[in-house]
Amino acid sequence: MRNRAGIETQERILAATKRLLAERGLDGVTIKGICDAAEVHAGSFYNLFESKEQVVLTAVREAIKAVDPDPAGTGNDHLTDLVDAYIRFVMGDQNLARVYLMVAVSGGLTDPAIRARVLGHHEDRHARFVAALHRERPGIGDDQAAELIDALLAALNGYAFQWLLDPSFDFENHARRLLTYA
Amino acid sequence: MRNRAGIETQERILAATKRLLAERGLDGVTIKGICDAAEVHAGSFYNLFESKEQVVLTAVREAIKAVDPDPAGTGNDHLTDLVDAYIRFVMGDQNLARVYLMVAVSGGLTDPAIRARVLGHHEDRHARFVAALHRERPGIGDDQAAELIDALLAALNGYAFQWLLDPSFDFENHARRLLTYA
DNA sequence: TCAGAACTAGAGTGAAAACTAAAGAAAAGT
DNA sequence: ACTTTTCTTTAGTTTTCACTCTAGTTCTGA
């Protein structure tokens, strides 16, 4: 149903889209830009993707998924593992992290479909962090745990944003230090 | 040099621009959209503004300025005052808050001019919060104060974003509660 | 009141965008 | 080898965008 060549150019187009999204933002991305970067002609693009919207959404979906690479998980991560995973995600692929933040904010605030996706993802992550916290401090109340995790996740996202703005910001240490407050 | 009518339509255009920025994001704003919303024709628009870029930048500048309505200040605010001011800003005019967050993230990550503006503004705010913290807890070290404020500001922004995504999120209480962690 | 300045309407321009159609080249299955 | 499907190219079409032009209206100060 799909040739090897087709799959390969599809991947090239997707990679180019992610790069351009990170560099130029949601509005800076054009079909021509993508095609030039991926060394593909418009006709090929439309043979593999339905629209510009579709390829952007695919890139976004992957970025969101990459925040939490193992959503099933073992069910007994520590909080430090979860924070480390986020640090790795943000520092590992800046492009993806940029796309994630931009889409979460701009898309989340303007596009209902993206908002639903972002909110759903946030809930999942929240639940997982809360479970980890309960495991580490069994005495803690449900409400208090939820609130601590709210603060932790909010601060983590805030730090990530700060670091992307200002590369001299020590994201890793700040992020780890948050655990000592909780 | 400028008629009353002109000033009035200028304000209408600016208000429409802010609203559209909040609703549709940086890329969703068009001259036609602005003109329709402001009930003005393109000719009038270009009589009052040089370009789309100019009107958007003006709206953005106002949004950033509105975060901290009294930058000079008395020099002896309490932390709670500063947090309250932020709460008022976010909850007072959702459009402005949306524009602020979107521009800080999307613009900050892609446009050097906006990035510089956002970073500068952030530094000012940081310094002001640190000064307030020092006043309240004179014994605290400079580094520790800076770090606490880093966390506080990051979490505040994270909360604001969360609330704009999900209006049922109790932004006000979460924001105030952050002070008890510090 | 009247001249000049500021404003508005509304059609129009050119560039750039997304997207399409048709025909040829490569790959895969038989 | 032959047929079918998939992929690529090329050369469009259409839409949308920011922005301009001109003629006409309203405002304002002397």
Coordinates of C-alpha atoms (C1' of nucleotides) in Angstrom, one line a residue:
Chain A
M1 CA 0.0 0.0 0.0
R2 CA 3.0 2.3 0.3
N3 CA 6.5 2.1 -1.3
R4 CA 9.7 2.3 0.5
A5 CA 10.5 5.5 -1.4
G6 CA 7.3 7.0 -0.3
I7 CA 7.8 6.2 3.3
E8 CA 11.3 7.6 3.1
T9 CA 10.2 11.0 1.6
Q10 CA 7.3 11.1 4.1
E11 CA 9.8 10.9 6.9
R12 CA 11.9 13.6 5.2
I13 CA 9.0 15.9 4.9
L14 CA 8.0 15.3 8.6
A15 CA 11.5 16.0 9.8
A16 CA 11.7 19.2 7.7
T17 CA 8.3 20.3 9.1
K18 CA 9.5 19.8 12.7
R19 CA 12.7 21.8 12.0
L20 CA 10.8 24.6 10.4
L21 CA 8.2 24.7 13.1
A22 CA 11.0 25.1 15.7
E23 CA 12.8 27.7 13.7
R24 CA 10.0 29.8 12.4
G25 CA 7.0 29.0 14.5
L26 CA 3.5 27.8 13.5
D27 CA 2.9 30.6 11.0
G28 CA 6.4 30.7 9.5
V29 CA 5.9 27.2 8.0
T30 CA 4.9 27.1 4.3
I31 CA 4.5 24.3 1.9
K32 CA 7.3 25.7 -0.2
G33 CA 9.5 26.0 2.8
I34 CA 8.9 22.4 3.7
C35 CA 9.3 21.1 0.2
D36 CA 12.6 23.0 -0.3
A37 CA 13.9 21.8 3.0
A38 CA 12.9 18.2 2.3
E39 CA 14.0 18.4 -1.4
V40 CA 10.6 17.4 -2.7
H41 CA 8.1 18.9 -5.1
A42 CA 4.7 20.1 -4.2
G43 CA 3.1 17.3 -6.1
S44 CA 4.9 14.7 -4.0
F45 CA 4.0 16.4 -0.9
Y46 CA 0.3 16.2 -1.7
N47 CA 0.6 12.6 -2.7
L48 CA 1.8 11.8 0.8
F49 CA 0.0 14.3 3.0
E50 CA -3.5 15.7 2.6
S51 CA -2.8 19.2 3.6
K52 CA -0.4 21.5 5.4
E53 CA -2.6 21.2 8.4
Q54 CA -2.2 17.5 8.5
V55 CA 1.6 17.5 8.4
V56 CA 1.7 20.1 11.1
L57 CA -0.7 18.2 13.3
T58 CA 1.4 15.0 12.8
A59 CA 4.5 16.8 13.9
V60 CA 2.7 18.3 16.9
R61 CA 1.3 14.9 17.9
E62 CA 4.8 13.4 17.9
A63 CA 6.2 16.3 19.9
I64 CA 3.5 15.8 22.5
K65 CA 4.1 12.1 22.6
A66 CA 7.8 12.6 23.0
V67 CA 7.4 14.4 26.3
D68 CA 6.4 11.1 27.8
P69 CA 8.0 8.3 25.8
D70 CA 6.7 5.5 27.9
P71 CA 3.1 6.3 28.8
A72 CA 2.3 2.8 30.0
G73 CA 5.4 2.7 32.2
T74 CA 6.2 0.2 34.8
G75 CA 3.8 1.8 37.2
N76 CA 6.4 2.4 39.8
D77 CA 8.7 5.2 38.6
H78 CA 10.1 7.6 41.1
L79 CA 9.4 11.3 40.9
T80 CA 13.1 11.8 40.0
D81 CA 12.7 9.5 37.0
L82 CA 9.8 11.4 35.7
V83 CA 11.5 14.8 36.2
D84 CA 14.7 13.3 34.5
A85 CA 12.6 12.1 31.6
Y86 CA 11.3 15.7 31.1
I87 CA 14.8 17.1 31.4
R88 CA 16.0 14.7 28.8
F89 CA 13.1 15.5 26.5
V90 CA 13.6 19.3 26.7
M91 CA 17.4 19.2 26.5
G92 CA 17.6 16.3 24.1
D93 CA 15.8 17.7 21.1
Q94 CA 15.3 21.5 21.4
N95 CA 13.3 21.5 18.2
L96 CA 10.8 19.2 19.5
A97 CA 10.7 21.0 22.9
R98 CA 10.1 24.3 21.1
V99 CA 7.3 22.8 19.0
Y100 CA 5.8 21.3 22.1
L101 CA 5.7 24.6 24.0
M102 CA 4.7 26.7 21.1
V103 CA 1.9 24.4 20.1
A104 CA 0.7 23.9 23.7
V105 CA 0.5 27.7 24.2
S106 CA -0.5 29.1 20.8
G107 CA -2.3 26.2 19.5
G108 CA -3.8 25.3 22.9
L109 CA -5.1 28.8 23.3
T110 CA -6.6 29.2 19.9
D111 CA -7.4 25.8 18.4
P112 CA -10.0 23.6 20.1
A113 CA -8.6 20.3 18.8
I114 CA -5.1 21.1 20.0
R115 CA -6.5 22.3 23.3
A116 CA -8.2 19.0 23.9
R117 CA -5.1 17.1 23.1
V118 CA -2.9 19.2 25.3
L119 CA -5.3 19.1 28.2
G120 CA -5.7 15.3 27.9
H121 CA -2.0 14.8 27.8
H122 CA -1.6 17.1 30.8
E123 CA -4.1 15.1 32.8
D124 CA -2.3 11.8 32.1
R125 CA 1.0 13.3 33.1
H126 CA -0.4 14.7 36.2
A127 CA -1.9 11.4 37.3
R128 CA 1.4 9.7 36.8
F129 CA 3.3 12.2 38.8
V130 CA 0.7 12.1 41.6
A131 CA 1.0 8.3 41.7
A132 CA 4.8 8.5 42.0
L133 CA 4.5 11.1 44.8
H134 CA 2.1 8.9 46.7
R135 CA 4.5 6.0 46.5
E136 CA 7.2 8.0 47.9
R137 CA 5.2 9.7 50.7
P138 CA 2.4 7.3 51.5
G139 CA 1.0 9.6 54.2
I140 CA 0.2 12.5 52.0
G141 CA -3.4 13.4 51.3
D142 CA -4.9 13.3 47.8
D143 CA -5.6 17.0 47.6
Q144 CA -2.2 18.0 48.8
A145 CA -0.5 15.6 46.4
A146 CA -2.5 17.0 43.5
E147 CA -1.6 20.5 44.4
L148 CA 2.1 19.8 44.8
I149 CA 2.2 18.2 41.4
D150 CA 0.3 21.1 39.9
A151 CA 3.0 23.4 41.2
L152 CA 5.8 21.1 40.1
L153 CA 4.5 20.7 36.5
A154 CA 3.7 24.4 36.2
A155 CA 7.2 25.2 37.3
L156 CA 8.8 22.6 35.1
N157 CA 7.1 24.1 32.0
G158 CA 8.0 27.6 33.1
Y159 CA 11.6 26.6 33.4
A160 CA 11.7 24.9 30.1
F161 CA 10.3 28.0 28.5
Q162 CA 12.9 30.1 30.3
W163 CA 15.7 27.9 29.1
L164 CA 14.6 28.0 25.5
L165 CA 14.5 31.8 25.6
D166 CA 17.8 32.0 27.4
P167 CA 20.2 29.1 26.8
S168 CA 22.5 30.3 29.7
F169 CA 19.7 29.4 32.1
D170 CA 20.6 26.3 34.1
F171 CA 17.5 24.3 33.3
E172 CA 18.7 21.0 34.5
N173 CA 19.7 22.0 38.0
H174 CA 16.7 24.2 38.5
A175 CA 14.4 21.4 37.5
R176 CA 16.0 18.9 39.9
R177 CA 16.0 21.4 42.7
L178 CA 12.2 21.6 42.5
L179 CA 12.0 18.2 44.0
T180 CA 13.6 19.5 47.2
Y181 CA 10.7 21.9 47.7
A182 CA 8.1 19.2 47.5
Chain B
M1 CA -2.0 66.7 13.8
R2 CA -4.7 64.1 14.5
N3 CA -8.4 64.3 14.5
R4 CA -10.7 63.1 17.2
A5 CA -12.3 60.7 14.7
G6 CA -8.9 59.3 13.8
I7 CA -7.9 58.7 17.4
E8 CA -11.2 56.9 18.0
T9 CA -10.8 54.6 15.1
Q10 CA -7.2 54.0 16.0
E11 CA -8.3 52.7 19.4
R12 CA -11.0 50.6 17.8
I13 CA -8.4 49.0 15.5
L14 CA -6.1 48.4 18.4
A15 CA -8.8 46.8 20.5
A16 CA -9.9 44.6 17.6
T17 CA -6.3 43.6 17.1
K18 CA -5.9 42.5 20.7
R19 CA -9.1 40.6 20.6
L20 CA -8.1 38.8 17.4
L21 CA -4.6 38.0 18.7
A22 CA -6.2 36.4 21.7
E23 CA -8.7 34.5 19.7
R24 CA -6.7 33.4 16.7
G25 CA -3.1 33.8 17.6
L26 CA -0.3 35.7 16.0
D27 CA -0.7 34.0 12.6
G28 CA -4.5 34.1 12.6
V29 CA -4.6 37.9 12.5
T30 CA -5.2 39.5 9.1
I31 CA -5.8 43.0 8.0
K32 CA -9.2 42.0 6.7
G33 CA -10.0 40.4 10.0
I34 CA -9.0 43.5 11.9
C35 CA -10.8 45.8 9.6
D36 CA -14.0 43.8 9.8
A37 CA -13.9 43.6 13.5
A38 CA -13.2 47.3 13.9
E39 CA -15.7 48.2 11.2
V40 CA -13.1 50.1 9.2
H41 CA -11.9 49.8 5.6
A42 CA -8.4 49.0 4.6
G43 CA -7.8 52.6 3.4
S44 CA -8.5 53.9 6.9
F45 CA -6.3 51.3 8.5
Y46 CA -3.3 52.3 6.4
N47 CA -4.0 55.9 7.1
L48 CA -3.6 55.3 10.8
F49 CA -1.0 52.5 11.0
E50 CA 2.0 51.9 8.8
S51 CA 1.6 48.1 8.6
K52 CA 0.2 45.0 10.1
E53 CA 3.4 44.5 11.9
Q54 CA 3.2 47.9 13.6
V55 CA -0.3 47.4 15.0
V56 CA 0.6 43.9 16.2
L57 CA 3.7 45.1 17.9
T58 CA 1.8 47.9 19.6
A59 CA -0.7 45.5 21.0
V60 CA 2.1 43.2 22.2
R61 CA 3.9 46.1 23.8
E62 CA 0.8 47.0 25.7
A63 CA 0.2 43.4 26.8
I64 CA 3.7 43.1 28.2
K65 CA 3.5 46.5 29.9
A66 CA 0.2 45.5 31.5
V67 CA 1.8 42.6 33.4
D68 CA 3.5 45.1 35.6
P69 CA 1.4 48.3 35.6
D70 CA 3.7 50.2 37.9
P71 CA 7.3 49.3 37.0
A72 CA 8.7 52.1 39.1
G73 CA 6.7 51.1 42.1
T74 CA 7.2 52.3 45.7
G75 CA 10.2 50.1 46.1
N76 CA 8.6 48.3 49.1
D77 CA 5.9 46.0 47.8
H78 CA 5.4 42.8 49.5
L79 CA 5.6 39.5 47.6
T80 CA 1.9 39.1 48.1
D81 CA 1.3 42.4 46.4
L82 CA 3.3 41.4 43.4
V83 CA 1.6 38.0 43.1
D84 CA -1.8 39.7 43.5
A85 CA -0.9 42.1 40.7
Y86 CA -0.1 39.2 38.5
I87 CA -3.3 37.5 39.4
R88 CA -5.3 40.6 38.6
F89 CA -3.5 41.0 35.3
V90 CA -4.2 37.4 34.2
M91 CA -7.8 37.3 35.4
G92 CA -8.6 40.9 34.6
D93 CA -8.2 40.8 30.9
Q94 CA -7.9 37.3 29.5
N95 CA -7.2 38.6 26.0
L96 CA -4.2 40.5 27.2
A97 CA -3.0 37.6 29.2
R98 CA -3.4 35.3 26.2
V99 CA -1.5 37.7 24.0
Y100 CA 1.2 38.0 26.6
L101 CA 1.7 34.3 26.9
M102 CA 1.5 33.6 23.2
V103 CA 3.8 36.3 22.3
A104 CA 6.3 35.4 25.0
V105 CA 6.4 31.8 23.8
S106 CA 5.9 31.8 20.1
G107 CA 7.3 35.2 19.4
G108 CA 10.0 34.8 22.0
L109 CA 11.1 31.6 20.5
T110 CA 11.2 32.7 16.9
D111 CA 11.6 36.5 16.7
P112 CA 14.8 38.0 18.1
A113 CA 13.3 41.5 18.7
I114 CA 10.4 40.0 20.8
R115 CA 12.8 37.7 22.5
A116 CA 14.9 40.6 23.7
R117 CA 11.9 42.4 24.9
V118 CA 10.5 39.4 26.8
L119 CA 13.9 38.6 28.4
G120 CA 14.4 42.2 29.5
H121 CA 11.0 42.3 31.0
H122 CA 11.5 39.1 32.8
E123 CA 14.7 40.3 34.3
D124 CA 13.1 43.4 35.7
R125 CA 10.3 41.5 37.2
H126 CA 12.7 39.0 38.7
A127 CA 14.7 41.7 40.3
R128 CA 11.6 43.3 41.8
F129 CA 10.4 40.0 43.3
V130 CA 13.9 39.2 44.7
A131 CA 14.0 42.6 46.4
A132 CA 10.6 42.0 48.0
L133 CA 11.7 38.6 49.2
H134 CA 14.8 40.0 50.7
R135 CA 12.7 42.6 52.5
E136 CA 10.5 39.9 54.0
R137 CA 13.3 37.5 54.9
P138 CA 16.4 39.5 55.5
G139 CA 18.5 36.5 56.4
I140 CA 18.2 34.8 53.1
G141 CA 21.2 34.5 50.8
D142 CA 21.2 36.1 47.3
D143 CA 21.5 32.9 45.4
Q144 CA 18.8 31.2 47.3
A145 CA 16.5 34.2 46.9
A146 CA 17.1 34.3 43.2
E147 CA 16.4 30.6 42.9
L148 CA 13.2 30.8 44.9
I149 CA 12.0 33.6 42.7
D150 CA 12.9 31.6 39.6
A151 CA 10.7 28.9 40.7
L152 CA 7.9 31.2 41.8
L153 CA 7.8 33.0 38.5
A154 CA 8.0 29.8 36.4
A155 CA 5.2 28.3 38.4
L156 CA 3.1 31.4 38.1
N157 CA 3.4 31.5 34.3
G158 CA 2.7 27.7 34.2
Y159 CA -0.4 28.2 36.3
A160 CA -1.6 31.1 34.1
F161 CA -1.2 29.0 31.0
Q162 CA -3.1 26.1 32.7
W163 CA -5.9 28.4 33.6
L164 CA -6.2 29.8 30.1
L165 CA -6.4 26.3 28.8
D166 CA -8.9 25.1 31.4
P167 CA -11.1 27.8 32.9
S168 CA -12.1 25.4 35.7
F169 CA -8.6 25.5 37.0
D170 CA -8.5 27.5 40.2
F171 CA -5.7 29.9 39.2
E172 CA -6.1 32.4 42.0
N173 CA -5.8 30.0 44.9
H174 CA -3.0 28.0 43.3
A175 CA -1.1 31.2 42.7
R176 CA -1.5 32.4 46.3
R177 CA -0.6 29.0 47.7
L178 CA 2.8 29.2 46.0
L179 CA 3.9 31.8 48.6
T180 CA 3.5 29.2 51.4
Y181 CA 6.1 27.0 49.7
A182 CA 8.7 29.8 49.7
Chain C
dT1 C1' -16.8 80.5 6.2
dC2 C1' -13.5 78.5 3.8
dA3 C1' -9.0 76.5 2.8
dG4 C1' -6.2 72.9 4.1
dA5 C1' -5.6 68.9 6.7
dA6 C1' -7.1 64.6 8.2
dC7 C1' -10.1 60.9 7.4
dT8 C1' -12.9 57.2 4.8
dA9 C1' -14.6 54.2 1.1
dG10 C1' -13.9 50.8 -2.0
dA11 C1' -12.0 49.0 -6.0
dG12 C1' -7.6 47.3 -7.4
dT13 C1' -2.6 45.4 -7.6
dG14 C1' 1.0 42.2 -7.2
dA15 C1' 3.1 38.7 -4.7
dA16 C1' 2.9 34.6 -2.3
dA17 C1' 0.3 31.1 -0.5
dA18 C1' -2.1 26.4 -0.7
dC19 C1' -3.4 23.2 -3.6
dT20 C1' -4.4 20.5 -8.3
dA21 C1' -4.0 17.8 -12.7
dA22 C1' -1.8 15.2 -15.9
dA23 C1' 1.8 12.8 -17.7
dG24 C1' 6.1 10.4 -17.2
dA25 C1' 9.4 7.3 -14.1
dA26 C1' 10.2 3.9 -10.8
dA27 C1' 8.9 0.0 -8.0
dA28 C1' 6.3 -4.1 -6.8
dG29 C1' 3.6 -8.0 -7.6
dT30 C1' 2.5 -11.8 -10.9
Chain D
dA1 C1' 7.9 -9.3 -19.4
dC2 C1' 3.9 -7.1 -18.3
dT3 C1' 0.5 -4.7 -15.5
dT4 C1' -0.7 -2.2 -11.8
dT5 C1' 0.3 0.7 -8.3
dT6 C1' 2.9 4.2 -6.3
dC7 C1' 5.8 8.1 -6.7
dT8 C1' 7.7 12.4 -8.9
dT9 C1' 7.7 16.2 -11.9
dT10 C1' 6.0 20.2 -14.0
dA11 C1' 3.1 23.6 -14.9
dG12 C1' -0.5 25.2 -13.8
dT13 C1' -5.2 27.4 -11.0
dT14 C1' -7.3 29.7 -7.3
dT15 C1' -7.3 32.0 -3.1
dT16 C1' -5.7 35.0 0.1
dC17 C1' -2.8 38.2 1.8
dA18 C1' -0.7 42.8 2.7
dC19 C1' -0.9 47.0 0.8
dT20 C1' -2.0 51.1 -2.6
dC21 C1' -4.6 54.6 -5.2
dT22 C1' -8.0 57.9 -5.9
dA23 C1' -11.9 60.3 -5.4
dG24 C1' -14.7 62.1 -2.1
dT25 C1' -16.2 63.4 2.8
dT26 C1' -15.6 65.4 7.3
dC27 C1' -13.2 68.0 10.6
dT28 C1' -10.6 72.1 12.4
dG29 C1' -8.4 76.4 13.0
dA30 C1' -8.0 81.1 11.3

